[in-house]
Coordinates of C-alpha atoms and ligand atoms in Angstrom, one line a residue:
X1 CA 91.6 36.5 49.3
X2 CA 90.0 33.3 47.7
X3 CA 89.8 32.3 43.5
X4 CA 86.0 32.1 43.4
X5 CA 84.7 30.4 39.9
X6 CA 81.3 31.2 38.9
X7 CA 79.1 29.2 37.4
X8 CA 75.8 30.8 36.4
X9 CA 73.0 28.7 34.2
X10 CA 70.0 29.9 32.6
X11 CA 67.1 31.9 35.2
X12 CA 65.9 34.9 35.3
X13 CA 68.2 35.4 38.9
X14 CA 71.5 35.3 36.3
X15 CA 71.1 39.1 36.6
X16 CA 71.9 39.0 40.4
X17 CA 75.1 37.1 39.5
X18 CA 76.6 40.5 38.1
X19 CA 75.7 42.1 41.8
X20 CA 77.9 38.8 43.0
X21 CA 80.9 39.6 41.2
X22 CA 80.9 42.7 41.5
X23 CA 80.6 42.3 45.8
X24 CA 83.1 39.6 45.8
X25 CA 85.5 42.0 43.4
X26 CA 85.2 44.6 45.7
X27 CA 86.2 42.2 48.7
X28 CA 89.2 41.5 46.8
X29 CA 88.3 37.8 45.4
X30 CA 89.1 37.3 42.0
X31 CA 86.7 35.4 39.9
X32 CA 86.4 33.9 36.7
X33 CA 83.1 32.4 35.2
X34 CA 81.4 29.9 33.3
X35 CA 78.3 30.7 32.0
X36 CA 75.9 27.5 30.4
X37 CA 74.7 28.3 26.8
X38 CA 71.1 29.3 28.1
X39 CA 71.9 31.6 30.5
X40 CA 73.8 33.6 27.9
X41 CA 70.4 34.4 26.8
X42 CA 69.5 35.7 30.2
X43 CA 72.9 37.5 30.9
X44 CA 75.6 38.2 28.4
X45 CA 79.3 37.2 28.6
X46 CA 80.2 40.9 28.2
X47 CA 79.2 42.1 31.6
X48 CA 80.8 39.8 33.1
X49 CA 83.7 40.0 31.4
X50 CA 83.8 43.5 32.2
X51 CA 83.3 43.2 35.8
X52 CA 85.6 40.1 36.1
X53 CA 88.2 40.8 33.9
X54 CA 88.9 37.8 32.4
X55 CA 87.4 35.8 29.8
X56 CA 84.0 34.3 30.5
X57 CA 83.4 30.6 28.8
X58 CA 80.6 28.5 28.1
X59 CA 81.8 25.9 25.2
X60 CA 83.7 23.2 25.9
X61 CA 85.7 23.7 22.9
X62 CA 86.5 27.0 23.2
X63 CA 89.6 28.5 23.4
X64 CA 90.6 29.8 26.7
X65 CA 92.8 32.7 26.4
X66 CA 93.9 33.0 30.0
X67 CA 94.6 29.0 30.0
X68 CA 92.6 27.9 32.5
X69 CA 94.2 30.7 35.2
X70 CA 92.5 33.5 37.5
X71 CA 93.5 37.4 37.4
X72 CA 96.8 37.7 38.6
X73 CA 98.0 34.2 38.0
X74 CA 100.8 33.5 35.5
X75 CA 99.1 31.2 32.4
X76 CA 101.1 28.0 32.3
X77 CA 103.4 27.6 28.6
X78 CA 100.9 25.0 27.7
X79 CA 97.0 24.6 27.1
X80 CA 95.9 22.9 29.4
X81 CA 92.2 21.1 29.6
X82 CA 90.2 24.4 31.1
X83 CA 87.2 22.3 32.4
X84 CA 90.1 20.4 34.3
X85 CA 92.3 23.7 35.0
X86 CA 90.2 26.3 36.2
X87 CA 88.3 24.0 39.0
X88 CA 92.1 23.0 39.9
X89 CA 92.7 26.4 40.4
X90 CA 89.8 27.4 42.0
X91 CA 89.1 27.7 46.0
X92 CA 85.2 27.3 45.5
X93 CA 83.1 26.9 42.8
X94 CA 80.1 29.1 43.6
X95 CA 77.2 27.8 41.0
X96 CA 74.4 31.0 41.4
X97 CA 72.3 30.7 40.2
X98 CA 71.6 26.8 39.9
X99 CA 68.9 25.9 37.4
X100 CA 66.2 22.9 38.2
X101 CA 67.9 21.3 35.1
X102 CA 71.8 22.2 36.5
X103 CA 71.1 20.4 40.0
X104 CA 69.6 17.3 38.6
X105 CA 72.2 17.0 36.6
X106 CA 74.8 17.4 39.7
X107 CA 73.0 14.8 41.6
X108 CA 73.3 12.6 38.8
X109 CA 76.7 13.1 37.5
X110 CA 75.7 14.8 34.8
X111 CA 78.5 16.3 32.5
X112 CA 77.0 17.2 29.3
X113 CA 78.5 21.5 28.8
X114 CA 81.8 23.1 30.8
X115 CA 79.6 24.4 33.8
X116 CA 79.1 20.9 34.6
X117 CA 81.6 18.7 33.5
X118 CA 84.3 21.8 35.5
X119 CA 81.9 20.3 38.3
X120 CA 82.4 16.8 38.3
X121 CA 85.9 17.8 38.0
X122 CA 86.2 20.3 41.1
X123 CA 87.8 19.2 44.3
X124 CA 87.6 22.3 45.9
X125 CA 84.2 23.2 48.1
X126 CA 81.0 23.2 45.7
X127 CA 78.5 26.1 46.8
X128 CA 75.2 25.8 44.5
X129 CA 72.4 28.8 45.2
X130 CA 68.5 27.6 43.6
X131 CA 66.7 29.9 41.9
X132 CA 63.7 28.5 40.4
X133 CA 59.7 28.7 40.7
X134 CA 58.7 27.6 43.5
X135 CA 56.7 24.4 42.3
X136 CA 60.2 23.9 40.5
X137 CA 61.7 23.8 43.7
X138 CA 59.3 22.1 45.9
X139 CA 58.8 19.3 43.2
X140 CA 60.1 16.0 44.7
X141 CA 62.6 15.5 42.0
X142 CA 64.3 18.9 42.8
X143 CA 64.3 17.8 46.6
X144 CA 65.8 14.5 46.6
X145 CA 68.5 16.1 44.1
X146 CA 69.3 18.7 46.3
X147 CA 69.5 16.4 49.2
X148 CA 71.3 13.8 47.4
X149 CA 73.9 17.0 46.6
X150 CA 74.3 17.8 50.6
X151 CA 74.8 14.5 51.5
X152 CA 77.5 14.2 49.3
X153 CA 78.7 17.8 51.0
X154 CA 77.8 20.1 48.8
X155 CA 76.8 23.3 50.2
X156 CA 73.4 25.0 49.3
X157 CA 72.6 28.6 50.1
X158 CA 69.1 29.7 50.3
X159 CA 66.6 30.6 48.2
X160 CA 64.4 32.5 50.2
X161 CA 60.9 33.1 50.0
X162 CA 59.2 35.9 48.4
X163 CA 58.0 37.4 45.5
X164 CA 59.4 35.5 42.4
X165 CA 60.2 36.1 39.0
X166 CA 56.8 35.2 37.0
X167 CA 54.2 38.1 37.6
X168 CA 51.8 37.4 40.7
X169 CA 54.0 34.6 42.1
X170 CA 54.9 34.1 45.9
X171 CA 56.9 31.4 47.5
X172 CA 59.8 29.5 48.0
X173 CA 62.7 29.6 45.3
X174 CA 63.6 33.2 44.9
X175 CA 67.7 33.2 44.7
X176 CA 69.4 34.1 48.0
X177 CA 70.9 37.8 47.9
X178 CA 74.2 38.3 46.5
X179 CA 75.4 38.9 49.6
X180 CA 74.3 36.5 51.3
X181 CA 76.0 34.2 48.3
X182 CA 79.6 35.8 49.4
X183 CA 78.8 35.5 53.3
X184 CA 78.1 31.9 52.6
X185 CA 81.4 31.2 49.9
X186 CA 83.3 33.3 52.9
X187 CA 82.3 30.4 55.5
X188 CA 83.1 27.7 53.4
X189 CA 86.6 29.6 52.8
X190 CA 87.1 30.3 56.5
X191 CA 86.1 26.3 57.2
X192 CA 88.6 24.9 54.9
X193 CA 91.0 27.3 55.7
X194 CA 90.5 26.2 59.6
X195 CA 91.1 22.4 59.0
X196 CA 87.5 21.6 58.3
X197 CA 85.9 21.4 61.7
X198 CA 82.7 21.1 60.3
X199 CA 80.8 18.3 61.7
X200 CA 77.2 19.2 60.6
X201 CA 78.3 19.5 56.7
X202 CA 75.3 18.5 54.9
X203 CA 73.1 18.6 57.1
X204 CA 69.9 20.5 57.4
X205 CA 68.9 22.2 61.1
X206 CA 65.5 23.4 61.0
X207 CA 65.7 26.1 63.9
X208 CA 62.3 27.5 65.7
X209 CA 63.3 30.8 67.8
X210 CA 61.2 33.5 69.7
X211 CA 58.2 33.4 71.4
X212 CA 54.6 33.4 69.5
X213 CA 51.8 36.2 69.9
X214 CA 48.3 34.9 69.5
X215 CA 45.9 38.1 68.2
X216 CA 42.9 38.9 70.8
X217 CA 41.7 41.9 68.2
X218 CA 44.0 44.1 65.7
X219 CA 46.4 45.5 68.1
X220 CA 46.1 43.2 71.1
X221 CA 47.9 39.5 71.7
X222 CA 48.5 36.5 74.1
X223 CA 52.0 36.6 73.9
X224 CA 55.1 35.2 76.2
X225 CA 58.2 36.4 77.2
X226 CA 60.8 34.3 74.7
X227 CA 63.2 36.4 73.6
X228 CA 64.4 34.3 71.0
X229 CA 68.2 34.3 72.0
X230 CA 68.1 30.7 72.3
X231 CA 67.1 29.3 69.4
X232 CA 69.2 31.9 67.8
X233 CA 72.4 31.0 69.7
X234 CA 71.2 27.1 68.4
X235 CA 71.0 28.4 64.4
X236 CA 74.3 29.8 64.9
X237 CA 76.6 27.5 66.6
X238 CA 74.7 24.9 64.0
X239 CA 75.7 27.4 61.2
X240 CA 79.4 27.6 62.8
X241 CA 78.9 23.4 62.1
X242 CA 78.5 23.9 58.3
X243 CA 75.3 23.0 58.6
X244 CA 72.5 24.7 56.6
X245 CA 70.1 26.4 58.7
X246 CA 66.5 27.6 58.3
X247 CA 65.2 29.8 61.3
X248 CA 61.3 29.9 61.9
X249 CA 61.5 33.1 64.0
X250 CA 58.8 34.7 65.9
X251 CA 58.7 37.4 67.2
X252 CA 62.6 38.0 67.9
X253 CA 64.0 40.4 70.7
X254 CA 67.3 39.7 68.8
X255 CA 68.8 39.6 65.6
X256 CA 68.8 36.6 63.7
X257 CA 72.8 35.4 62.7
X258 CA 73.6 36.3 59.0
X259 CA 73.8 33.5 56.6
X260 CA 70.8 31.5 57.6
X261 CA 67.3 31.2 56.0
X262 CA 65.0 32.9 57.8
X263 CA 61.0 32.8 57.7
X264 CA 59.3 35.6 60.1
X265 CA 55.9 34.0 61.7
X266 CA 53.9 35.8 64.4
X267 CA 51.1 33.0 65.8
X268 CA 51.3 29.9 66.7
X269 CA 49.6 28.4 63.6
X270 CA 51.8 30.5 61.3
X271 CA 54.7 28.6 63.3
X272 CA 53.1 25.7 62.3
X273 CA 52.7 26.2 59.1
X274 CA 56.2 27.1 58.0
X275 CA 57.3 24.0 60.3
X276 CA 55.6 22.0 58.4
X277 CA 56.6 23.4 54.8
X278 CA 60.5 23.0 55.9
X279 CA 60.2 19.9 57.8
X280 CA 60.1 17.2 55.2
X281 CA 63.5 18.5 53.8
X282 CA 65.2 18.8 57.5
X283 CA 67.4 16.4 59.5
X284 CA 67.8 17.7 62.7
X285 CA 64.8 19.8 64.2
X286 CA 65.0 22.1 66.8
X287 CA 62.0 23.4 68.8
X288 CA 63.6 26.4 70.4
X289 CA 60.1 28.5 70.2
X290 CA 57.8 29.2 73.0
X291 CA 54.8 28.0 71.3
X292 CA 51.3 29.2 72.9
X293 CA 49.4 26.3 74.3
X294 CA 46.4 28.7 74.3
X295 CA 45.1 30.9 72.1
X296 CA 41.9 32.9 71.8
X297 CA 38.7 31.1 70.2
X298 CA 38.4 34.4 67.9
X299 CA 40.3 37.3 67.3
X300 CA 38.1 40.7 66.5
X301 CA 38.8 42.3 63.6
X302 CA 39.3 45.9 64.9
X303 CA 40.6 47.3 67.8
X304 CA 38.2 45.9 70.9
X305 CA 36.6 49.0 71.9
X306 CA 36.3 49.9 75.9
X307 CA 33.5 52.2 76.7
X308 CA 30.5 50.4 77.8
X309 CA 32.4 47.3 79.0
X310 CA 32.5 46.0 82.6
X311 CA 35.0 43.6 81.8
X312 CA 36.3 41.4 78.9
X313 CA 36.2 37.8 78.6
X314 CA 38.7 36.2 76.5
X315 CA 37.5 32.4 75.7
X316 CA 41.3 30.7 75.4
X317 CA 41.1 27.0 73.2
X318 CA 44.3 24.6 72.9
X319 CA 46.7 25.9 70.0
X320 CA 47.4 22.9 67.7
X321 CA 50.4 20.9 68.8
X322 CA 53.0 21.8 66.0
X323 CA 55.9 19.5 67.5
X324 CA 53.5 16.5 68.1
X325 CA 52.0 16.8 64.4
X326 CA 55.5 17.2 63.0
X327 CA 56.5 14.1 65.3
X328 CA 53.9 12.0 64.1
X329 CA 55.0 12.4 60.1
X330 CA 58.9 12.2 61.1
X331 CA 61.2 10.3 58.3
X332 CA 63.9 8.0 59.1
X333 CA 67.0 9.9 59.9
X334 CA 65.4 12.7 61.4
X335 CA 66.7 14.0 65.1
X336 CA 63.8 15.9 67.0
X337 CA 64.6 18.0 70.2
X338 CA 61.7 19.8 71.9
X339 CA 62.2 22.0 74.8
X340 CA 60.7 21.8 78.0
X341 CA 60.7 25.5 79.8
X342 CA 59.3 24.5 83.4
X343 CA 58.6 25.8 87.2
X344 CA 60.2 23.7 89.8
X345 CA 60.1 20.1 90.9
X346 CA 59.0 18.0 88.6
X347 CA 60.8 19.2 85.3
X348 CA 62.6 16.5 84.4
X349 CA 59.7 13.5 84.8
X350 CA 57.2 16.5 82.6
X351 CA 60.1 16.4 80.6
X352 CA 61.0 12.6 80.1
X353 CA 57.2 12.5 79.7
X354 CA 57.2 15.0 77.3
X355 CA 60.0 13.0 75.1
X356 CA 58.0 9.8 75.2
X357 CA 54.7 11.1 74.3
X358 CA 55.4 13.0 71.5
X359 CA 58.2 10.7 70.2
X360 CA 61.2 12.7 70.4
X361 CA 65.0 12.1 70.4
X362 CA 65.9 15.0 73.2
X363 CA 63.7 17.1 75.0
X364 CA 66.1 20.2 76.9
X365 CA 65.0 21.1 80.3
X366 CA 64.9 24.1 82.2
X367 CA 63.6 25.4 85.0
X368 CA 61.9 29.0 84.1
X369 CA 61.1 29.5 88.4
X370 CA 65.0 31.0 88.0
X371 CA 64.9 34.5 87.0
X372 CA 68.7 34.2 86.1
X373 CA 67.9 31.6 83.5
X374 CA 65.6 30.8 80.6
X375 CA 63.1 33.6 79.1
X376 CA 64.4 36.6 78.3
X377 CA 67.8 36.1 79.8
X378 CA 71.4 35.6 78.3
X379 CA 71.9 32.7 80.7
X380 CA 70.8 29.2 80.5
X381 CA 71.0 26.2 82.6
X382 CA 69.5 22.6 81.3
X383 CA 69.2 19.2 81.4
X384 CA 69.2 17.5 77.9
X385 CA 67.1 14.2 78.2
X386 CA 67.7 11.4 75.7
X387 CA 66.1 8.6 75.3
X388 CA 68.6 6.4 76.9
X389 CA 70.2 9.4 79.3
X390 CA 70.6 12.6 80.7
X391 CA 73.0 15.3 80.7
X392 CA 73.1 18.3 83.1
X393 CA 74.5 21.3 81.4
X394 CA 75.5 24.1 84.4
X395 CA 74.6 27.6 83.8
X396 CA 76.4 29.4 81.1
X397 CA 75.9 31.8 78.1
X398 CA 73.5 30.7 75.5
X399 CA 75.7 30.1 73.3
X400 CA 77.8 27.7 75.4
X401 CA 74.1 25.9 76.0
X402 CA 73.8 25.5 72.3
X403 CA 77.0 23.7 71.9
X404 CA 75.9 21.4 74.5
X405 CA 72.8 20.2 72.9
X406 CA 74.6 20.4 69.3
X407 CA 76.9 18.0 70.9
X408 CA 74.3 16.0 72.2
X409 CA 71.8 15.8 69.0
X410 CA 75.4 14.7 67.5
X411 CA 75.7 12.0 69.8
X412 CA 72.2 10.8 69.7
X413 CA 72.9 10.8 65.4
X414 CA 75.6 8.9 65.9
X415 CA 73.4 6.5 68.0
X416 CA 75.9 6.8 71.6
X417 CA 74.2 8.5 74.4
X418 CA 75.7 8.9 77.5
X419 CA 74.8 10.5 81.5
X420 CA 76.8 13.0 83.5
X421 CA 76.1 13.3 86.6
X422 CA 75.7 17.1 87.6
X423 CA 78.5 19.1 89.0
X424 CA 78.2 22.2 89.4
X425 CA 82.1 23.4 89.1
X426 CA 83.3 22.4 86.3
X427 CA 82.1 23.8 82.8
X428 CA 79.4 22.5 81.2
X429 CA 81.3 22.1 77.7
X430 CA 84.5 20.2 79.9
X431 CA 81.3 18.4 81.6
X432 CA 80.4 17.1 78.3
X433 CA 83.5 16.6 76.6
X434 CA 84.6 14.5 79.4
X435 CA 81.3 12.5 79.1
X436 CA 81.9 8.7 79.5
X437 CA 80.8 5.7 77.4
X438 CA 76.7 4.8 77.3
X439 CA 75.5 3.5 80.3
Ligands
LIG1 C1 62.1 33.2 30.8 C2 62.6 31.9 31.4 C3 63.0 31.9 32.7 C4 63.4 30.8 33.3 N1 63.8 30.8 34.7 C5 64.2 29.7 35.3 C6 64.6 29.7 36.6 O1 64.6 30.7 37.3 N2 65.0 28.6 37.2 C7 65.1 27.4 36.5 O2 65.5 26.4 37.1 N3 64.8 27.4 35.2 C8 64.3 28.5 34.6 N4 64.0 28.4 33.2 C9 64.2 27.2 32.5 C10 65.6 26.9 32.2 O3 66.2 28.0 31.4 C11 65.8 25.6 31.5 O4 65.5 24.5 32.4 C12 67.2 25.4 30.9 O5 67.2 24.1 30.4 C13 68.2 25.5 32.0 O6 69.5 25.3 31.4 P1 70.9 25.3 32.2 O7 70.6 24.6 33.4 O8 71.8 24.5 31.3 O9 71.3 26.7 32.3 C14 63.5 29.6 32.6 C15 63.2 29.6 31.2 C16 62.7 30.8 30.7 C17 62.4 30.7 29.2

């Protein structure tokens, strides 16, 4: 069990931090914390002192009467510097939640109270959790400091969209769960503990999942038969990378894996929509969803009724290309993968079409004519088409697949692409593991 030190700044979310003591208490963690000055007027050292047991601090000239050590520790004969001891200490430093004002001052080096000077200090992993309005969040300034904090490898955990503190207010920068904070300070934990093998740290993975349903009245839909297990299998294994993923899911047959950020969309321009909300702050995008590429002209508002009707005619128009209109307002440094789910001969030049047309970096192939593959199965089998390449990827559990293209968007990142040719015997993670140098 892990030395977890808290820090917890001034938001209306500081009450949640009690619920994260407490959980991390109860799975045996022991924790000490450092409150900033304003959030003691949100939350009071008292409760979690009680919950804790140990001193909380906020001053940097305060006495510390356990010395800088956790529960259970033996305090050292001297004093030592407590901004300095307790991060030395420490196995994480959890910030939750993390002011606007806290993060920019992370980003910049900013060491102007205990929380963050004990954070320009820490060597251990640093986990920070946002909680702010959500034109706090989205404002650019907030943005490029969080980004500037991942690419540094700090971890960030949510928030999550919803309601939000002030009365009224919807959107993006509600605090991620408490227990969602421990499942994330619990991965960090487990990836130090297993050598860091974390090659997507600091990254952002912007995962699209499931298949879309496009409304022909209340109750009725176009829909598709995605069951989502891909894209899920590809937030996970990214997850499993350290990096930080957001799922766009719709419609899932499946559950999605703890620990990501999940928005639930049900049409194709809902899809879009979120896409485009989380796409400026993503590196790596991953169009896992089967998008309509139809949907009807107008959706009644009731239930379409049937007596008195011959027949019904549906008038079907193009959705709006989300991956193409995401393409088109890419950023330097962003990785796009599309997916091309196809019948037959002719897959891979759709495909290779598909990757020049709408500018991406891989488009994944695979033939849907197989029953034992693709929709709605646990099987996969794919051809991942880079711009200089090709890799054939034999059938194999999802999950396997995802590793694949992980490996291959990592590739592509690091700017070497390679070509397999197929074989069929060997397995498709020894295929690419034994892939040789670019051709
Ligand atoms: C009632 C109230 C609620 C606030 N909620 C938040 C919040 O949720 N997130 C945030 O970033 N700032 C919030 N603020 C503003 C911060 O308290 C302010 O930026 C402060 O300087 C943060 O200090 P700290 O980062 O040192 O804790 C709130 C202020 C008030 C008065």
């Amino acid at each position: 069990m892990a030395r977890i030190l808290l820090g917890v700044t001034g938001g209306i979310a500081a009450y949640k931090s009690l619920e994260f003591v407490r959980l991390a208490d109860s799975a045996g963690h022991s924790l000490r914390v450092i409150q900033t000055p304003t959030s003691q007027r949100f939350v009071g050292a008292a409760s979690f002192e009680a919950l804790t047991g140990a001193p909380v601090l906020a001053g940097e000239f305060e006495e510390d009467p356990a010395r800088g050590t956790f529960p259970g520790q033996p305090a050292p004969a001297h004093r030592p510097l407590h901004h300095l001891q307790l991060v030395a200490n420490a196995d994480l430093y959890v910030i939750a939640p993390a002011s606007a004002n806290t993060i920019a001052k992370l980003a910049h080096g900013g060491a102007d109270n205990l929380l963050t000077t004990a954070a320009l200090a820490a060597k251990c992993p640093l986990l920070v959790a946002p909680a702010m309005n959500n034109h706090m969040y989205e404002h650019a300034a907030t943005q490029a400091n969080l980004a500037l904090l991942r690419e540094r490898g700090v971890a960030v955990v949510g928030p999550d969209s919803g309601r939000l503190a002030s009365r009224g207010e919807h959107g993006a920068g509600r605090m991620a769960e408490p227990a969602e904070i421990l499942a994330a300070c619990e991965r960090l934990l487990a990836q130090q503990a297993s050598g860091d093998q974390v090659p997507m740290r600091g990254l952002r993975v912007l995962v699209t999942a499931g298949g879309t349903r496009e409304p022909i009245d209340a109750v009725r839909f176009v829909g598709n038969r995605s069951s989502g297990r891909m894209g899920v299998a590809l937030a996970a294994a990214a997850q499993a990378r350290g990096a930080e993923v957001t799922l766009v899911a719709a419609n899932l047959a499946v559950d999605a894996p703890d620990g990501v950020t999940v928005r639930r969309v049900g049409s194709a321009a809902e899809l879009g929509e979120a896409c485009r909300r989380e796409f400026p702050h993503c590196d790596v995008l991953v169009m896992a969803a089967a998008v309509a590429d139809f949907t009807p002209a107008t959706a009644a508002p009731g239930k379409l009724k049937k007596a008195g009707r011959d027949g019904l005619m549906i008038e079907l128009v193009p959705a709006p290309d989300v991956l193409g209109g995401l393409a088109a307002e890419r950023s330097a440094g962003q990785t796009l993968v599309g997916f091309a789910a196809e019948h037959g001969p002719g897959m891979l030049a759709y495909a290779r079409e598909k990757l020049e047309r709408k500018g991406l970096d891989l488009v994944v192939a695979n033939d849907v004519s197989d029953p034992a593959v693709g929709f709605d199965s646990e099987s996969n089998e794919v051809v991942v088409l880079t711009r200089t390449g090709e890799v054939h990827v034999g059938r194999a559990p999802k999950t396997e697949i995802a590793d694949a293209i992980l490996d291959a968007v990592m590739r592509a990142r690091g700017g070497t692409e390679a070509r397999v040719e197929d074989d069929a015997q060997s397995a498709p993670r020894q295929r690419l593991r034994a892939l040789p140098t670019r051709l």
